[in-house]
PDB file of C-alpha atoms in Angstrom:
ATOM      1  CA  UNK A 879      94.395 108.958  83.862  1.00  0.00           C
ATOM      2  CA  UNK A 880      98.524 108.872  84.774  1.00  0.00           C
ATOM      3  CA  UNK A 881      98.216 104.843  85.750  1.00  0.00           C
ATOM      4  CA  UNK A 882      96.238 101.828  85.014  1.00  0.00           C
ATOM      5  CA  UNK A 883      95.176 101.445  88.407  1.00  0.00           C
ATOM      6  CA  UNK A 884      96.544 102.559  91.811  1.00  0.00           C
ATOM      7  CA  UNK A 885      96.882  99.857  94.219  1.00  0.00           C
ATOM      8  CA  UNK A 886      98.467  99.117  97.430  1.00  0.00           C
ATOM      9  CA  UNK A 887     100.717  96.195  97.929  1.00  0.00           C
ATOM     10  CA  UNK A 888     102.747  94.035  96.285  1.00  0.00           C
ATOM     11  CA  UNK A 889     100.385  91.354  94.749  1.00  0.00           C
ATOM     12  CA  UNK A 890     103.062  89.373  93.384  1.00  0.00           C
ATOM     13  CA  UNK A 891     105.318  86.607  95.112  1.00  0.00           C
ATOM     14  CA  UNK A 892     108.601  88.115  96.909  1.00  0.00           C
ATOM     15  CA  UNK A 893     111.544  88.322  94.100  1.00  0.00           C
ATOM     16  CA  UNK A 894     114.779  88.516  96.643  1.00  0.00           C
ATOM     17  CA  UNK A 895     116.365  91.254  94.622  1.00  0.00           C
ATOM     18  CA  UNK A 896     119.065  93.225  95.635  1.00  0.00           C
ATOM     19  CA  UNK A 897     119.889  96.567  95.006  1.00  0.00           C
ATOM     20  CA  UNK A 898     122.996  95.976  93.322  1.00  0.00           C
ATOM     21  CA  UNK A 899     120.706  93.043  91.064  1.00  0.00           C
ATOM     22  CA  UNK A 900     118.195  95.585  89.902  1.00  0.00           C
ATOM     23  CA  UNK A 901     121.214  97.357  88.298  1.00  0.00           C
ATOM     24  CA  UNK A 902     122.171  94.781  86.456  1.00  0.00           C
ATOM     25  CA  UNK A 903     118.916  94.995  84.835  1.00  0.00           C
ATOM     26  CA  UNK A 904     118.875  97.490  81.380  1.00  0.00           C
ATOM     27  CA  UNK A 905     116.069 100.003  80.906  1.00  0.00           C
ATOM     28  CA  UNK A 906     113.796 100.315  79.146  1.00  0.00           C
ATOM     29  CA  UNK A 907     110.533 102.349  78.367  1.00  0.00           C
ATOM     30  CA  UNK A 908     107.186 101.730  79.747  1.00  0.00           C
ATOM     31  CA  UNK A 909     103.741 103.323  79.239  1.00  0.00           C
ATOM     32  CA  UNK A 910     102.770 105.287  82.392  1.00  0.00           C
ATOM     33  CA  UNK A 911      99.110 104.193  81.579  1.00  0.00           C
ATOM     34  CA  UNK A 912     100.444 100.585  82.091  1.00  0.00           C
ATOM     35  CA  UNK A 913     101.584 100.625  85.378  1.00  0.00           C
ATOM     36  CA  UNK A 914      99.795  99.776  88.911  1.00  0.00           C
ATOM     37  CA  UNK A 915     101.287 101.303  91.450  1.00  0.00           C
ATOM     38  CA  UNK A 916     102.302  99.345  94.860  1.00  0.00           C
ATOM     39  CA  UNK A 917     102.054 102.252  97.100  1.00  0.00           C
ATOM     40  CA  UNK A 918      98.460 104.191  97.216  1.00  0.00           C
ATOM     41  CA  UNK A 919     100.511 107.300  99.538  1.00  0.00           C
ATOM     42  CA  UNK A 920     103.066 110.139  98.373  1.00  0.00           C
ATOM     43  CA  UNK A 921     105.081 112.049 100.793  1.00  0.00           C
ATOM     44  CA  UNK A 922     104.959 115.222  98.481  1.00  0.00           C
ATOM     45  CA  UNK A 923     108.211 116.409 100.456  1.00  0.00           C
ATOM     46  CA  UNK A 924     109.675 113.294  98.218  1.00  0.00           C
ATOM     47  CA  UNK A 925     107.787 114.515  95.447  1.00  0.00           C
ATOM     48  CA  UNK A 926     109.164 117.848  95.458  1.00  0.00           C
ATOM     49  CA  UNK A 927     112.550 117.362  96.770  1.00  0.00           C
ATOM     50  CA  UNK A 928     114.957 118.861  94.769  1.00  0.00           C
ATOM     51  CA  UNK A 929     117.414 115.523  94.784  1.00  0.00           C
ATOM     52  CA  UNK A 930     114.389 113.575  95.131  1.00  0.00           C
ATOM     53  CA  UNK A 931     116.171 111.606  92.247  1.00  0.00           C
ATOM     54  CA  UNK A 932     120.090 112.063  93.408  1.00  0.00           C
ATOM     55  CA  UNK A 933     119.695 108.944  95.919  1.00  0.00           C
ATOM     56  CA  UNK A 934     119.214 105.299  94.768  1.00  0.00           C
ATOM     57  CA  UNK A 935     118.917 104.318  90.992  1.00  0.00           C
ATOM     58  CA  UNK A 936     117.599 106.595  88.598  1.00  0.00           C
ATOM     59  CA  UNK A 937     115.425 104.457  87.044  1.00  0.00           C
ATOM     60  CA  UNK A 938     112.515 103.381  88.954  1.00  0.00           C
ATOM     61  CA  UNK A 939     111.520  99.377  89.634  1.00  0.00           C
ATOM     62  CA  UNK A 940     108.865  97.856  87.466  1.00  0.00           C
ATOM     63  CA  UNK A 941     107.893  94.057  88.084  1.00  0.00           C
ATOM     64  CA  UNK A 942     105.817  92.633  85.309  1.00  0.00           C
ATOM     65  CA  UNK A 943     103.803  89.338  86.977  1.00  0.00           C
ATOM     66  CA  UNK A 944     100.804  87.844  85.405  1.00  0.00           C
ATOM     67  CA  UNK A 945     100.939  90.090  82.354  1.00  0.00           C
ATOM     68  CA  UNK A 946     100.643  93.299  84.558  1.00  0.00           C
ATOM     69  CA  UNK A 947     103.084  95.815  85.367  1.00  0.00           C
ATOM     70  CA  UNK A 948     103.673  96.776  88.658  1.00  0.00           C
ATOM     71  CA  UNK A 949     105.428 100.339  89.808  1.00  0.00           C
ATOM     72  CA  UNK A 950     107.109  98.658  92.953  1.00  0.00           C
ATOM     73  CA  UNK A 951     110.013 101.728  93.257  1.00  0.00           C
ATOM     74  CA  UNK A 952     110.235 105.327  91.856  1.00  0.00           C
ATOM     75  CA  UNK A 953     106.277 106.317  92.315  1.00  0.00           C
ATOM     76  CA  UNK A 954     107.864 109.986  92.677  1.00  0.00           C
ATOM     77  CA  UNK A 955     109.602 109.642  89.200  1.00  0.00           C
ATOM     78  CA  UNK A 956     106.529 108.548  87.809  1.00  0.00           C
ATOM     79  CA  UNK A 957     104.451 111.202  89.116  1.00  0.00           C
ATOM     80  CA  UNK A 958     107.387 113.713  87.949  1.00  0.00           C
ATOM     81  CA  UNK A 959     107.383 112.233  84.683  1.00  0.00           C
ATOM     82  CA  UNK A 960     103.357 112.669  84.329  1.00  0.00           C
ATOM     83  CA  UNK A 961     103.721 116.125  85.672  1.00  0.00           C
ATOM     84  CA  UNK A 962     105.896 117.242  82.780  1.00  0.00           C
ATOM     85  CA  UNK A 963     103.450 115.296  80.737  1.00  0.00           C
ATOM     86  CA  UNK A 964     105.243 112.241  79.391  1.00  0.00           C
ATOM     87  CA  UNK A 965     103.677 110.075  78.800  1.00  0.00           C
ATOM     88  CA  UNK A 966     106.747 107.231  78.965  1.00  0.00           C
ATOM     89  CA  UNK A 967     108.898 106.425  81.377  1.00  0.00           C
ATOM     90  CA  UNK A 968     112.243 104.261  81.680  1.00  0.00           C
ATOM     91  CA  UNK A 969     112.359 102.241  84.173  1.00  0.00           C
ATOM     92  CA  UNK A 970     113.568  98.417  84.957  1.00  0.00           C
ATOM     93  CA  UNK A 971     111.581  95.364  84.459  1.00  0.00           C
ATOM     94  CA  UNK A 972     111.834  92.649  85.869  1.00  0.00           C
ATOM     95  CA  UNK A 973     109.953  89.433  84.471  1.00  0.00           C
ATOM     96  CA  UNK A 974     108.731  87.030  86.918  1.00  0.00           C
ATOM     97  CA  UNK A 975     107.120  84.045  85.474  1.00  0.00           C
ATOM     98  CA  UNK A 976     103.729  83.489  86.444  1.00  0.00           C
TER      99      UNK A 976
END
């Protein structure tokens, strides 16, 4: 199993962020196993894209909400990480309270 559970939508309420405020926000590792995804669909032309990971931040978007972690941007980094069989990934979390 690569994630917790695969879902699709945002279950959480609307956080506002900007681009520019998710970089503000430092790294940090997550457990693939821990993550529900947002997005049940992969273009695999994203997947396999060689600069699949050249445009928009390089670490993907995690929000944690309710003591779950969703994957709400980077599902292709994910999947790439899983591929090469890590098992970790770092990516930015944002806590919203519950």
């Amino acid at each position: 199993m690569i994630f917790k559970l695969v879902g699709d939508g945002r279950p959480y309420p609307d956080h506002g962020l900007s681009h520019r405020e998710w970089a503000q926000i430092p790294p940090r590792q997550v457990r693939l196993d821990s993550l529900i995804t947002t997005k049940a669909m992969l273009d695999l032309h994203s997947l396999l894209a060689a600069d699949s990971t050249f445009y928009g931040d390089l670490f993907p978007h995690v929000v944690q909400w309710q003591g779950e972690l969703y994957l709400e941007d980077g599902l292709h980094r994910a999947l790439r990480a899983a591929l090469h069989q890590r098992s970790i990934l770092h990516a930015r979390v944002l806590e919203l309270p519950n």
